[in-house]
């Protein structure tokens, strides 16, 4: 079921700088919502930050290929 999930998902948006921008904006969302004590929204932005940071790291070549194989194979 998830054999080619990463390749299909990442193929949709291949620009790593877009993912980096989403990562930075989501970090701002986490900080802003923690300061307002809205933990639910902060958790949602934290999830987006993790996913976008992962995709940006893969696109920029920061994450080693062995980690990708361990996660998705």
Short mmCIF file of C-alpha atoms in Angstrom, two decimals, residues 29-62:
data_model
loop_
_atom_site.label_atom_id
_atom_site.label_comp_id
_atom_site.label_asym_id
_atom_site.label_seq_id
_atom_site.Cartn_x
_atom_site.Cartn_y
_atom_site.Cartn_z
CA UNK A 29 2.64 29.39 13.86
CA UNK A 30 3.88 27.10 16.62
CA UNK A 31 5.49 29.98 18.50
CA UNK A 32 2.51 32.30 18.07
CA UNK A 33 -0.01 29.73 19.26
CA UNK A 34 2.09 28.68 22.24
CA UNK A 35 2.28 32.32 23.33
CA UNK A 36 -1.54 32.54 23.05
CA UNK A 37 -1.81 29.22 24.95
CA UNK A 38 -3.70 27.51 22.12
CA UNK A 39 -2.07 24.11 22.38
CA UNK A 40 -4.25 22.38 19.77
CA UNK A 41 -3.27 24.79 17.02
CA UNK A 42 0.36 24.67 18.15
CA UNK A 43 0.32 20.87 17.86
CA UNK A 44 -1.14 21.09 14.36
CA UNK A 45 1.54 23.57 13.29
CA UNK A 46 4.19 21.35 14.89
CA UNK A 47 3.03 18.42 12.76
CA UNK A 48 3.23 20.60 9.63
CA UNK A 49 6.71 21.74 10.70
CA UNK A 50 7.95 18.14 11.03
CA UNK A 51 6.56 17.06 7.66
CA UNK A 52 7.70 20.15 5.76
CA UNK A 53 11.11 20.04 7.44
CA UNK A 54 11.49 16.44 6.35
CA UNK A 55 10.54 17.21 2.74
CA UNK A 56 12.82 20.26 2.67
CA UNK A 57 15.70 18.20 4.06
CA UNK A 58 15.20 15.53 1.43
CA UNK A 59 14.97 18.09 -1.35
CA UNK A 60 18.12 19.89 -0.25
CA UNK A 61 20.03 16.64 0.23
CA UNK A 62 20.53 17.09 3.97
#
